[in-house]
Amino acid sequence: MKIKVRKYDLASKTVATVIIALIGLMFVLPLFWMISASLQINGDIYKYPFQWIPTLPRWENYAEIWNSGEVPLLTMYGNSIFIVVFTNLGIMFVSILAAYAFAKLQFKGKGIVFSMFICVMMIPSQVTVVPRFLLFKDLSLYNTLWAVILPALFSVTSIFLMRQFFMTVPDSLLESAFLDGAGHFRILTQIMLPLTKPTVASLLIMNFVTCWNDYFNPLVFLPSKKYYTVSLGIQYYYTQEVPSTNLTMAMSVCAILPVLILFFTCQKFFIESITSSGVKG
Amino acid sequence: MRRKQDTLTAWLFLAPALIIFLVLIVYPIGLSGYASFTKWKYTAGLKGMKWYGFQNYINIFKDINFSSAIENTFLYVLITVPISILLSLIFAYLLNNKVFLPKTLRLFYFIPYIANAVAIATLFQSWFRTDGLINNILSIFSNDTVGLKWMTDKNLCKIPVMVMLVWTSLGYLIIIYMGALQNVSSDLYEAAEIDGASKTKQFIHITFPMVSQTTFYLIIVRMIAVFKVFVSVNVMSMKNPARYNTSIMVEVYNTAFSKMQFGKACAEAWILVLIVLFFTAVQFVGQKKWVHY
């Protein structure tokens, strides 16, 4: 049904657009501030009024964090990328197999395992940090990137979302493959997986962002500077004795930029990953 | 289908998930539960645990830092959750068909949600410094605000944390609300229009009740997230050793990794778990009772 657009509707729509856009601007303004501050000398950042567009942009700040002797930018990017790539690959491997078992296989104990997963989902993972700390020390995984990667591989949300998707694939499709002599592994890799691309993409994006922005786990498990991730890099500049807001902001820009680029290129999947994980069953 | 082989395949497929689940999640949960009743000399490893009864739990409630952490965390929840929910509902309502280019505009609101929280926390720390942007802007309006100590004052230092909690949450909430609002039938609004109901009345009497299920869900999700607040508080309090703005998770972290009191840290973490479980239970029970359809 179509509602006729009346004149006052058009006017009120324009007013609403302007208001929403102005408020929306407040949400990106901090990013502009961040970029401006990252291009100034530290003393100028707290001068009044703030220079939103620096007259003499100081690109040397970026060179400084790039060339830093203790925490070179590339090392931190490398660590973060390593963690993100292996976490994501691992989550996909673990979740797709488990989801297929839950969605398409009949076996004893399915209900129990499934409800165990649900129960644990409610317990915040932070409670396990102390035992994990000791466990990883014992296994000599403490202060290696794997200490951050391994616990993240079990993602209940990813398993559930994949399972939900697999359940929508009709059993008849599987059965005809069975008749042709295909096993479960072949059905999964050759029939199911090609169908799951959109779901996988949403999950990858969701897990990429969580993983890239993670702070708590690297903070606890990665004390050496050579293993610093981008989040710890920001903290490094932030906690320097010499005030260096400009470098902190330059590092922040470097940490946010990859996520923003991804966001603007794959908006659709971002929104999808939110709506699908937010839907309550 | 082929039953017997199915069982074997199923367990094979589940094996990776189960192994990580048991070793890195179930075992640590159990161990931390047990550890919360022990005094733990961690250098001696697992052997360093000595039964301590409820002493850790008694001690944490006598601990000034932890009591103020509980107090602050509840304050953060009480203040930021309603504000986040209300603002996001209003924005989502306006973004849904009330403005031009809704899909482009909502992107703005989404950015804080995906931006690195450490970056945002350091940025807010700069803005709320005595000589920072916030005080500069406030000084335009009034002279009384010169030199407000947002970061170090006992009470004021909680405000930057709350601003950040609201600011970073809206993107997610707006997306979910926009989806929910699209499911509200336009017939209802048309009927109200014919009856002469104003836009505000339509919002209160149609929109609000029709999305109550989503609202209830989002309130719980936000409450749980805010109860676990860590990044903003930890980063902002690094430059404020008194930690007046401390939260439960920040205390867990400090007890464990600054004071190395592992048993006590586990007890503190379990208080958080109990709080979160309580509100999850409320969600299960309450969903049926308080939600209009």
PDB file of C-alpha atoms in Angstrom, chain B:
ATOM      1  CA  MET B   1      19.861 -42.596   5.962  1.00  0.00           C
ATOM      2  CA  ARG B   2      22.835 -44.643   7.130  1.00  0.00           C
ATOM      3  CA  ARG B   3      22.543 -44.479  10.870  1.00  0.00           C
ATOM      4  CA  LYS B   4      25.584 -46.261  12.292  1.00  0.00           C
ATOM      5  CA  GLN B   5      28.095 -44.482  10.135  1.00  0.00           C
ATOM      6  CA  ASP B   6      26.304 -41.242  10.866  1.00  0.00           C
ATOM      7  CA  THR B   7      27.167 -41.477  14.534  1.00  0.00           C
ATOM      8  CA  LEU B   8      30.840 -41.943  13.841  1.00  0.00           C
ATOM      9  CA  THR B   9      30.922 -39.140  11.274  1.00  0.00           C
ATOM     10  CA  ALA B  10      29.014 -36.851  13.636  1.00  0.00           C
ATOM     11  CA  TRP B  11      31.521 -37.283  16.454  1.00  0.00           C
ATOM     12  CA  LEU B  12      34.399 -36.853  14.022  1.00  0.00           C
ATOM     13  CA  PHE B  13      32.862 -33.628  12.775  1.00  0.00           C
ATOM     14  CA  LEU B  14      32.225 -32.437  16.313  1.00  0.00           C
ATOM     15  CA  ALA B  15      35.672 -33.411  17.559  1.00  0.00           C
ATOM     16  CA  PRO B  16      37.540 -30.136  16.884  1.00  0.00           C
ATOM     17  CA  ALA B  17      34.796 -28.055  18.488  1.00  0.00           C
ATOM     18  CA  LEU B  18      34.481 -30.436  21.432  1.00  0.00           C
ATOM     19  CA  ILE B  19      38.195 -30.594  22.140  1.00  0.00           C
ATOM     20  CA  ILE B  20      38.594 -26.816  22.278  1.00  0.00           C
ATOM     21  CA  PHE B  21      35.341 -26.555  24.188  1.00  0.00           C
ATOM     22  CA  LEU B  22      36.410 -29.037  26.851  1.00  0.00           C
ATOM     23  CA  VAL B  23      40.053 -28.010  27.200  1.00  0.00           C
ATOM     24  CA  LEU B  24      39.848 -24.249  26.844  1.00  0.00           C
ATOM     25  CA  ILE B  25      36.363 -23.500  28.113  1.00  0.00           C
ATOM     26  CA  VAL B  26      34.799 -26.165  30.333  1.00  0.00           C
ATOM     27  CA  TYR B  27      37.990 -27.059  32.187  1.00  0.00           C
ATOM     28  CA  PRO B  28      38.921 -23.404  32.863  1.00  0.00           C
ATOM     29  CA  ILE B  29      35.387 -22.635  34.025  1.00  0.00           C
ATOM     30  CA  GLY B  30      35.507 -25.529  36.462  1.00  0.00           C
ATOM     31  CA  LEU B  31      38.984 -24.663  37.614  1.00  0.00           C
ATOM     32  CA  SER B  32      38.129 -21.021  38.195  1.00  0.00           C
ATOM     33  CA  GLY B  33      35.045 -22.058  40.146  1.00  0.00           C
ATOM     34  CA  TYR B  34      37.189 -24.248  42.372  1.00  0.00           C
ATOM     35  CA  ALA B  35      39.974 -21.676  42.569  1.00  0.00           C
ATOM     36  CA  SER B  36      37.560 -19.070  43.864  1.00  0.00           C
ATOM     37  CA  PHE B  37      37.404 -21.100  47.089  1.00  0.00           C
ATOM     38  CA  THR B  38      41.167 -21.362  47.460  1.00  0.00           C
ATOM     39  CA  LYS B  39      44.117 -19.263  48.360  1.00  0.00           C
ATOM     40  CA  TRP B  40      46.372 -19.717  45.384  1.00  0.00           C
ATOM     41  CA  LYS B  41      50.116 -19.264  45.328  1.00  0.00           C
ATOM     42  CA  TYR B  42      50.315 -19.286  41.587  1.00  0.00           C
ATOM     43  CA  THR B  43      54.095 -19.730  41.338  1.00  0.00           C
ATOM     44  CA  ALA B  44      53.581 -23.253  42.689  1.00  0.00           C
ATOM     45  CA  GLY B  45      51.128 -24.014  39.876  1.00  0.00           C
ATOM     46  CA  LEU B  46      48.060 -26.096  40.602  1.00  0.00           C
ATOM     47  CA  LYS B  47      49.677 -27.463  43.758  1.00  0.00           C
ATOM     48  CA  GLY B  48      49.760 -23.958  45.171  1.00  0.00           C
ATOM     49  CA  MET B  49      46.002 -24.005  45.787  1.00  0.00           C
ATOM     50  CA  LYS B  50      44.898 -24.203  49.404  1.00  0.00           C
ATOM     51  CA  TRP B  51      41.267 -24.548  50.454  1.00  0.00           C
ATOM     52  CA  TYR B  52      40.061 -21.206  51.733  1.00  0.00           C
ATOM     53  CA  GLY B  53      36.302 -21.706  52.014  1.00  0.00           C
ATOM     54  CA  PHE B  54      34.208 -18.636  51.417  1.00  0.00           C
ATOM     55  CA  GLN B  55      36.997 -16.375  52.629  1.00  0.00           C
ATOM     56  CA  ASN B  56      37.684 -14.923  49.154  1.00  0.00           C
ATOM     57  CA  TYR B  57      34.042 -14.010  48.762  1.00  0.00           C
ATOM     58  CA  ILE B  58      33.971 -12.457  52.220  1.00  0.00           C
ATOM     59  CA  ASN B  59      37.172 -10.557  51.507  1.00  0.00           C
ATOM     60  CA  ILE B  60      36.097  -9.097  48.194  1.00  0.00           C
ATOM     61  CA  PHE B  61      33.045  -7.549  49.765  1.00  0.00           C
ATOM     62  CA  LYS B  62      35.214  -5.917  52.394  1.00  0.00           C
ATOM     63  CA  ASP B  63      37.548  -4.695  49.670  1.00  0.00           C
ATOM     64  CA  ILE B  64      36.907  -1.014  48.982  1.00  0.00           C
ATOM     65  CA  ASN B  65      38.075  -1.288  45.391  1.00  0.00           C
ATOM     66  CA  PHE B  66      35.729  -4.130  44.599  1.00  0.00           C
ATOM     67  CA  SER B  67      32.713  -2.550  46.309  1.00  0.00           C
ATOM     68  CA  SER B  68      33.236   0.609  44.341  1.00  0.00           C
ATOM     69  CA  ALA B  69      33.657  -1.508  41.199  1.00  0.00           C
ATOM     70  CA  ILE B  70      30.264  -3.116  41.817  1.00  0.00           C
ATOM     71  CA  GLU B  71      28.708   0.235  42.597  1.00  0.00           C
ATOM     72  CA  ASN B  72      30.172   1.845  39.467  1.00  0.00           C
ATOM     73  CA  THR B  73      29.268  -1.043  37.200  1.00  0.00           C
ATOM     74  CA  PHE B  74      25.646  -0.946  38.315  1.00  0.00           C
ATOM     75  CA  LEU B  75      25.670   2.817  37.868  1.00  0.00           C
ATOM     76  CA  TYR B  76      26.983   2.421  34.314  1.00  0.00           C
ATOM     77  CA  VAL B  77      24.239  -0.084  33.548  1.00  0.00           C
ATOM     78  CA  LEU B  78      21.472   1.968  35.144  1.00  0.00           C
ATOM     79  CA  ILE B  79      22.390   5.147  33.343  1.00  0.00           C
ATOM     80  CA  THR B  80      23.739   4.097  29.953  1.00  0.00           C
ATOM     81  CA  VAL B  81      21.350   1.290  29.033  1.00  0.00           C
ATOM     82  CA  PRO B  82      18.137   3.378  29.055  1.00  0.00           C
ATOM     83  CA  ILE B  83      19.877   6.236  27.255  1.00  0.00           C
ATOM     84  CA  SER B  84      21.322   3.923  24.582  1.00  0.00           C
ATOM     85  CA  ILE B  85      17.995   2.190  24.036  1.00  0.00           C
ATOM     86  CA  LEU B  86      15.944   5.354  23.873  1.00  0.00           C
ATOM     87  CA  LEU B  87      18.337   7.211  21.567  1.00  0.00           C
ATOM     88  CA  SER B  88      18.748   4.283  19.224  1.00  0.00           C
ATOM     89  CA  LEU B  89      14.996   3.760  18.984  1.00  0.00           C
ATOM     90  CA  ILE B  90      14.453   7.430  18.142  1.00  0.00           C
ATOM     91  CA  PHE B  91      17.257   7.437  15.577  1.00  0.00           C
ATOM     92  CA  ALA B  92      16.085   4.169  14.043  1.00  0.00           C
ATOM     93  CA  TYR B  93      12.523   5.506  13.871  1.00  0.00           C
ATOM     94  CA  LEU B  94      13.695   8.620  12.053  1.00  0.00           C
ATOM     95  CA  LEU B  95      16.063   6.674   9.814  1.00  0.00           C
ATOM     96  CA  ASN B  96      13.258   4.355   8.768  1.00  0.00           C
ATOM     97  CA  ASN B  97      11.487   6.185   5.960  1.00  0.00           C
ATOM     98  CA  LYS B  98      11.434   9.510   7.755  1.00  0.00           C
ATOM     99  CA  VAL B  99      14.598  10.780   6.059  1.00  0.00           C
ATOM    100  CA  PHE B 100      16.207  10.779   2.646  1.00  0.00           C
ATOM    101  CA  LEU B 101      19.132   8.389   2.101  1.00  0.00           C
ATOM    102  CA  PRO B 102      18.536   6.325   5.260  1.00  0.00           C
ATOM    103  CA  LYS B 103      21.036   3.653   4.267  1.00  0.00           C
ATOM    104  CA  THR B 104      23.838   6.149   3.762  1.00  0.00           C
ATOM    105  CA  LEU B 105      23.042   8.078   6.920  1.00  0.00           C
ATOM    106  CA  ARG B 106      22.998   5.054   9.172  1.00  0.00           C
ATOM    107  CA  LEU B 107      26.584   4.304   8.183  1.00  0.00           C
ATOM    108  CA  PHE B 108      27.705   7.314  10.225  1.00  0.00           C
ATOM    109  CA  TYR B 109      26.117   5.873  13.356  1.00  0.00           C
ATOM    110  CA  PHE B 110      27.693   2.534  12.718  1.00  0.00           C
ATOM    111  CA  ILE B 111      31.324   3.654  12.646  1.00  0.00           C
ATOM    112  CA  PRO B 112      31.890   3.946  16.432  1.00  0.00           C
ATOM    113  CA  TYR B 113      30.622   0.404  16.810  1.00  0.00           C
ATOM    114  CA  ILE B 114      33.343  -1.085  14.621  1.00  0.00           C
ATOM    115  CA  ALA B 115      36.161   1.287  15.553  1.00  0.00           C
ATOM    116  CA  ASN B 116      38.846  -0.033  17.875  1.00  0.00           C
ATOM    117  CA  ALA B 117      37.713   0.624  21.448  1.00  0.00           C
ATOM    118  CA  VAL B 118      41.239   1.343  22.691  1.00  0.00           C
ATOM    119  CA  ALA B 119      41.539   4.048  20.045  1.00  0.00           C
ATOM    120  CA  ILE B 120      38.227   5.563  21.079  1.00  0.00           C
ATOM    121  CA  ALA B 121      39.082   5.412  24.777  1.00  0.00           C
ATOM    122  CA  THR B 122      42.395   7.228  24.251  1.00  0.00           C
ATOM    123  CA  LEU B 123      40.586   9.782  22.120  1.00  0.00           C
ATOM    124  CA  PHE B 124      38.005  10.402  24.843  1.00  0.00           C
ATOM    125  CA  GLN B 125      40.775  10.719  27.373  1.00  0.00           C
ATOM    126  CA  SER B 126      42.244  13.534  25.257  1.00  0.00           C
ATOM    127  CA  TRP B 127      38.884  15.219  24.810  1.00  0.00           C
ATOM    128  CA  PHE B 128      38.039  15.124  28.501  1.00  0.00           C
ATOM    129  CA  ARG B 129      41.403  16.365  29.724  1.00  0.00           C
ATOM    130  CA  THR B 130      41.316  19.583  31.718  1.00  0.00           C
ATOM    131  CA  ASP B 131      42.711  21.415  28.683  1.00  0.00           C
ATOM    132  CA  GLY B 132      40.852  19.227  26.190  1.00  0.00           C
ATOM    133  CA  LEU B 133      38.187  19.869  23.602  1.00  0.00           C
ATOM    134  CA  ILE B 134      35.180  19.333  25.895  1.00  0.00           C
ATOM    135  CA  ASN B 135      36.248  22.004  28.374  1.00  0.00           C
ATOM    136  CA  ASN B 136      37.121  24.323  25.495  1.00  0.00           C
ATOM    137  CA  ILE B 137      33.644  23.972  24.053  1.00  0.00           C
ATOM    138  CA  LEU B 138      31.994  24.335  27.465  1.00  0.00           C
ATOM    139  CA  SER B 139      33.935  27.522  28.158  1.00  0.00           C
ATOM    140  CA  ILE B 140      32.041  29.170  25.287  1.00  0.00           C
ATOM    141  CA  PHE B 141      28.821  28.801  27.251  1.00  0.00           C
ATOM    142  CA  SER B 142      29.910  29.388  30.808  1.00  0.00           C
ATOM    143  CA  ASN B 143      32.922  30.437  32.788  1.00  0.00           C
ATOM    144  CA  ASP B 144      32.128  28.063  35.659  1.00  0.00           C
ATOM    145  CA  THR B 145      33.217  25.064  33.694  1.00  0.00           C
ATOM    146  CA  VAL B 146      36.822  26.145  33.211  1.00  0.00           C
ATOM    147  CA  GLY B 147      39.183  23.478  34.429  1.00  0.00           C
ATOM    148  CA  LEU B 148      36.635  20.756  35.142  1.00  0.00           C
ATOM    149  CA  LYS B 149      38.610  17.641  35.999  1.00  0.00           C
ATOM    150  CA  TRP B 150      36.742  15.054  33.938  1.00  0.00           C
ATOM    151  CA  MET B 151      39.462  12.456  34.187  1.00  0.00           C
ATOM    152  CA  THR B 152      40.555  12.686  37.808  1.00  0.00           C
ATOM    153  CA  ASP B 153      37.581  13.917  39.828  1.00  0.00           C
ATOM    154  CA  LYS B 154      35.958  11.243  41.941  1.00  0.00           C
ATOM    155  CA  ASN B 155      32.541  11.578  40.352  1.00  0.00           C
ATOM    156  CA  LEU B 156      33.171  13.315  37.050  1.00  0.00           C
ATOM    157  CA  CYS B 157      35.544  10.597  35.844  1.00  0.00           C
ATOM    158  CA  LYS B 158      32.605   8.240  35.382  1.00  0.00           C
ATOM    159  CA  ILE B 159      31.048  10.482  32.771  1.00  0.00           C
ATOM    160  CA  PRO B 160      33.587   9.895  29.954  1.00  0.00           C
ATOM    161  CA  VAL B 161      33.126   6.145  30.450  1.00  0.00           C
ATOM    162  CA  MET B 162      29.367   6.478  30.169  1.00  0.00           C
ATOM    163  CA  VAL B 163      29.579   8.743  27.128  1.00  0.00           C
ATOM    164  CA  MET B 164      31.775   6.183  25.430  1.00  0.00           C
ATOM    165  CA  LEU B 165      29.457   3.303  26.366  1.00  0.00           C
ATOM    166  CA  VAL B 166      26.475   5.048  24.816  1.00  0.00           C
ATOM    167  CA  TRP B 167      28.336   6.382  21.805  1.00  0.00           C
ATOM    168  CA  THR B 168      29.792   3.026  20.781  1.00  0.00           C
ATOM    169  CA  SER B 169      26.582   1.050  21.332  1.00  0.00           C
ATOM    170  CA  LEU B 170      24.181   2.989  19.127  1.00  0.00           C
ATOM    171  CA  GLY B 171      25.279   1.599  15.751  1.00  0.00           C
ATOM    172  CA  TYR B 172      24.415  -1.965  16.671  1.00  0.00           C
ATOM    173  CA  LEU B 173      21.157  -1.056  18.386  1.00  0.00           C
ATOM    174  CA  ILE B 174      20.007   1.121  15.483  1.00  0.00           C
ATOM    175  CA  ILE B 175      20.528  -1.677  12.951  1.00  0.00           C
ATOM    176  CA  ILE B 176      18.494  -4.121  15.014  1.00  0.00           C
ATOM    177  CA  TYR B 177      15.751  -1.571  15.670  1.00  0.00           C
ATOM    178  CA  MET B 178      15.540  -0.641  11.985  1.00  0.00           C
ATOM    179  CA  GLY B 179      14.871  -4.281  11.186  1.00  0.00           C
ATOM    180  CA  ALA B 180      12.199  -4.504  13.861  1.00  0.00           C
ATOM    181  CA  LEU B 181      10.536  -1.286  12.756  1.00  0.00           C
ATOM    182  CA  GLN B 182      10.253  -2.511   9.196  1.00  0.00           C
ATOM    183  CA  ASN B 183       8.037  -5.308  10.464  1.00  0.00           C
ATOM    184  CA  VAL B 184       5.527  -2.895  11.992  1.00  0.00           C
ATOM    185  CA  SER B 185       2.599  -2.821   9.588  1.00  0.00           C
ATOM    186  CA  SER B 186       2.004   0.531   7.917  1.00  0.00           C
ATOM    187  CA  ASP B 187      -1.752  -0.070   8.277  1.00  0.00           C
ATOM    188  CA  LEU B 188      -1.484   0.774  11.954  1.00  0.00           C
ATOM    189  CA  TYR B 189       0.006   4.167  11.209  1.00  0.00           C
ATOM    190  CA  GLU B 190      -2.561   4.875   8.529  1.00  0.00           C
ATOM    191  CA  ALA B 191      -5.407   4.052  10.884  1.00  0.00           C
ATOM    192  CA  ALA B 192      -3.877   6.320  13.515  1.00  0.00           C
ATOM    193  CA  GLU B 193      -3.419   9.047  10.918  1.00  0.00           C
ATOM    194  CA  ILE B 194      -7.092   8.870  10.005  1.00  0.00           C
ATOM    195  CA  ASP B 195      -8.032   9.081  13.679  1.00  0.00           C
ATOM    196  CA  GLY B 196      -5.935  12.224  13.869  1.00  0.00           C
ATOM    197  CA  ALA B 197      -3.140  10.970  16.137  1.00  0.00           C
ATOM    198  CA  SER B 198      -0.021  13.150  16.098  1.00  0.00           C
ATOM    199  CA  LYS B 199       3.375  11.747  15.123  1.00  0.00           C
ATOM    200  CA  THR B 200       4.497  11.792  18.748  1.00  0.00           C
ATOM    201  CA  LYS B 201       1.386   9.916  19.837  1.00  0.00           C
ATOM    202  CA  GLN B 202       1.911   7.402  17.035  1.00  0.00           C
ATOM    203  CA  PHE B 203       5.437   6.832  18.263  1.00  0.00           C
ATOM    204  CA  ILE B 204       4.355   6.286  21.861  1.00  0.00           C
ATOM    205  CA  HIS B 205       1.232   4.233  21.188  1.00  0.00           C
ATOM    206  CA  ILE B 206       2.152   2.251  18.081  1.00  0.00           C
ATOM    207  CA  THR B 207       5.882   2.140  17.504  1.00  0.00           C
ATOM    208  CA  PHE B 208       6.950   1.649  21.089  1.00  0.00           C
ATOM    209  CA  PRO B 209       4.608  -1.262  21.955  1.00  0.00           C
ATOM    210  CA  MET B 210       5.132  -2.945  18.592  1.00  0.00           C
ATOM    211  CA  VAL B 211       8.879  -3.229  19.084  1.00  0.00           C
ATOM    212  CA  SER B 212       8.694  -4.115  22.783  1.00  0.00           C
ATOM    213  CA  GLN B 213      10.023  -7.604  22.146  1.00  0.00           C
ATOM    214  CA  THR B 214      13.115  -6.203  20.470  1.00  0.00           C
ATOM    215  CA  THR B 215      13.480  -3.577  23.184  1.00  0.00           C
ATOM    216  CA  PHE B 216      13.399  -6.212  25.876  1.00  0.00           C
ATOM    217  CA  TYR B 217      16.008  -8.297  24.077  1.00  0.00           C
ATOM    218  CA  LEU B 218      18.268  -5.310  23.469  1.00  0.00           C
ATOM    219  CA  ILE B 219      18.012  -4.116  27.066  1.00  0.00           C
ATOM    220  CA  ILE B 220      19.292  -7.474  28.269  1.00  0.00           C
ATOM    221  CA  VAL B 221      22.027  -7.621  25.632  1.00  0.00           C
ATOM    222  CA  ARG B 222      23.219  -4.135  26.547  1.00  0.00           C
ATOM    223  CA  MET B 223      23.016  -4.798  30.288  1.00  0.00           C
ATOM    224  CA  ILE B 224      25.187  -7.867  29.951  1.00  0.00           C
ATOM    225  CA  ALA B 225      27.654  -6.013  27.731  1.00  0.00           C
ATOM    226  CA  VAL B 226      27.906  -3.102  30.162  1.00  0.00           C
ATOM    227  CA  PHE B 227      28.294  -5.388  33.169  1.00  0.00           C
ATOM    228  CA  LYS B 228      31.387  -6.731  31.416  1.00  0.00           C
ATOM    229  CA  VAL B 229      32.764  -3.268  30.589  1.00  0.00           C
ATOM    230  CA  PHE B 230      36.544  -3.334  30.507  1.00  0.00           C
ATOM    231  CA  VAL B 231      38.317  -1.498  27.687  1.00  0.00           C
ATOM    232  CA  SER B 232      37.035   2.030  28.233  1.00  0.00           C
ATOM    233  CA  VAL B 233      37.533   1.938  31.996  1.00  0.00           C
ATOM    234  CA  ASN B 234      40.908   0.236  31.882  1.00  0.00           C
ATOM    235  CA  VAL B 235      42.349   2.602  29.285  1.00  0.00           C
ATOM    236  CA  MET B 236      40.953   5.750  30.857  1.00  0.00           C
ATOM    237  CA  SER B 237      41.982   4.799  34.379  1.00  0.00           C
ATOM    238  CA  MET B 238      45.575   4.136  33.324  1.00  0.00           C
ATOM    239  CA  LYS B 239      46.196   7.838  33.720  1.00  0.00           C
ATOM    240  CA  ASN B 240      44.255   7.982  36.972  1.00  0.00           C
ATOM    241  CA  PRO B 241      45.854   5.643  39.513  1.00  0.00           C
ATOM    242  CA  ALA B 242      43.046   6.169  42.021  1.00  0.00           C
ATOM    243  CA  ARG B 243      40.700   4.266  39.656  1.00  0.00           C
ATOM    244  CA  TYR B 244      37.550   6.015  40.877  1.00  0.00           C
ATOM    245  CA  ASN B 245      35.781   4.824  37.714  1.00  0.00           C
ATOM    246  CA  THR B 246      36.775   1.174  38.110  1.00  0.00           C
ATOM    247  CA  SER B 247      34.504  -1.667  36.967  1.00  0.00           C
ATOM    248  CA  ILE B 248      34.178  -5.324  37.945  1.00  0.00           C
ATOM    249  CA  MET B 249      36.266  -6.630  35.032  1.00  0.00           C
ATOM    250  CA  VAL B 250      38.988  -4.062  35.628  1.00  0.00           C
ATOM    251  CA  GLU B 251      39.223  -5.229  39.239  1.00  0.00           C
ATOM    252  CA  VAL B 252      39.344  -8.873  38.150  1.00  0.00           C
ATOM    253  CA  TYR B 253      42.182  -8.002  35.809  1.00  0.00           C
ATOM    254  CA  ASN B 254      44.104  -6.032  38.426  1.00  0.00           C
ATOM    255  CA  THR B 255      43.608  -8.558  41.202  1.00  0.00           C
ATOM    256  CA  ALA B 256      44.829 -11.302  38.922  1.00  0.00           C
ATOM    257  CA  PHE B 257      47.627  -9.700  36.981  1.00  0.00           C
ATOM    258  CA  SER B 258      48.850  -6.801  39.132  1.00  0.00           C
ATOM    259  CA  LYS B 259      48.370  -8.286  42.599  1.00  0.00           C
ATOM    260  CA  MET B 260      48.712 -11.897  41.415  1.00  0.00           C
ATOM    261  CA  GLN B 261      45.921 -13.002  43.781  1.00  0.00           C
ATOM    262  CA  PHE B 262      44.409 -15.632  41.544  1.00  0.00           C
ATOM    263  CA  GLY B 263      41.903 -17.148  43.960  1.00  0.00           C
ATOM    264  CA  LYS B 264      40.465 -13.779  44.799  1.00  0.00           C
ATOM    265  CA  ALA B 265      40.367 -12.778  41.127  1.00  0.00           C
ATOM    266  CA  CYS B 266      38.364 -15.909  40.338  1.00  0.00           C
ATOM    267  CA  ALA B 267      35.904 -15.084  43.117  1.00  0.00           C
ATOM    268  CA  GLU B 268      35.466 -11.597  41.687  1.00  0.00           C
ATOM    269  CA  ALA B 269      34.938 -13.027  38.215  1.00  0.00           C
ATOM    270  CA  TRP B 270      32.287 -15.400  39.557  1.00  0.00           C
ATOM    271  CA  ILE B 271      30.355 -12.505  41.051  1.00  0.00           C
ATOM    272  CA  LEU B 272      30.215 -11.126  37.509  1.00  0.00           C
ATOM    273  CA  VAL B 273      29.092 -14.508  36.187  1.00  0.00           C
ATOM    274  CA  LEU B 274      26.287 -14.694  38.751  1.00  0.00           C
ATOM    275  CA  ILE B 275      25.100 -11.218  37.823  1.00  0.00           C
ATOM    276  CA  VAL B 276      25.135 -12.033  34.115  1.00  0.00           C
ATOM    277  CA  LEU B 277      23.392 -15.377  34.655  1.00  0.00           C
ATOM    278  CA  PHE B 278      20.728 -13.673  36.745  1.00  0.00           C
ATOM    279  CA  PHE B 279      19.872 -11.275  33.949  1.00  0.00           C
ATOM    280  CA  THR B 280      19.974 -14.022  31.334  1.00  0.00           C
ATOM    281  CA  ALA B 281      17.449 -15.902  33.445  1.00  0.00           C
ATOM    282  CA  VAL B 282      15.336 -12.774  33.708  1.00  0.00           C
ATOM    283  CA  GLN B 283      15.329 -12.642  29.961  1.00  0.00           C
ATOM    284  CA  PHE B 284      14.057 -16.197  29.617  1.00  0.00           C
ATOM    285  CA  VAL B 285      11.306 -15.716  32.155  1.00  0.00           C
ATOM    286  CA  GLY B 286      10.434 -12.138  31.427  1.00  0.00           C
ATOM    287  CA  GLN B 287      10.183 -12.408  27.688  1.00  0.00           C
ATOM    288  CA  LYS B 288       6.782 -14.014  27.991  1.00  0.00           C
ATOM    289  CA  LYS B 289       5.458 -11.759  30.718  1.00  0.00           C
ATOM    290  CA  TRP B 290       6.369  -8.231  29.764  1.00  0.00           C
ATOM    291  CA  VAL B 291       6.257  -8.274  26.024  1.00  0.00           C
ATOM    292  CA  HIS B 292       3.276  -7.057  24.026  1.00  0.00           C
ATOM    293  CA  TYR B 293       2.683  -8.647  20.692  1.00  0.00           C
TER     294      TYR B 293
END
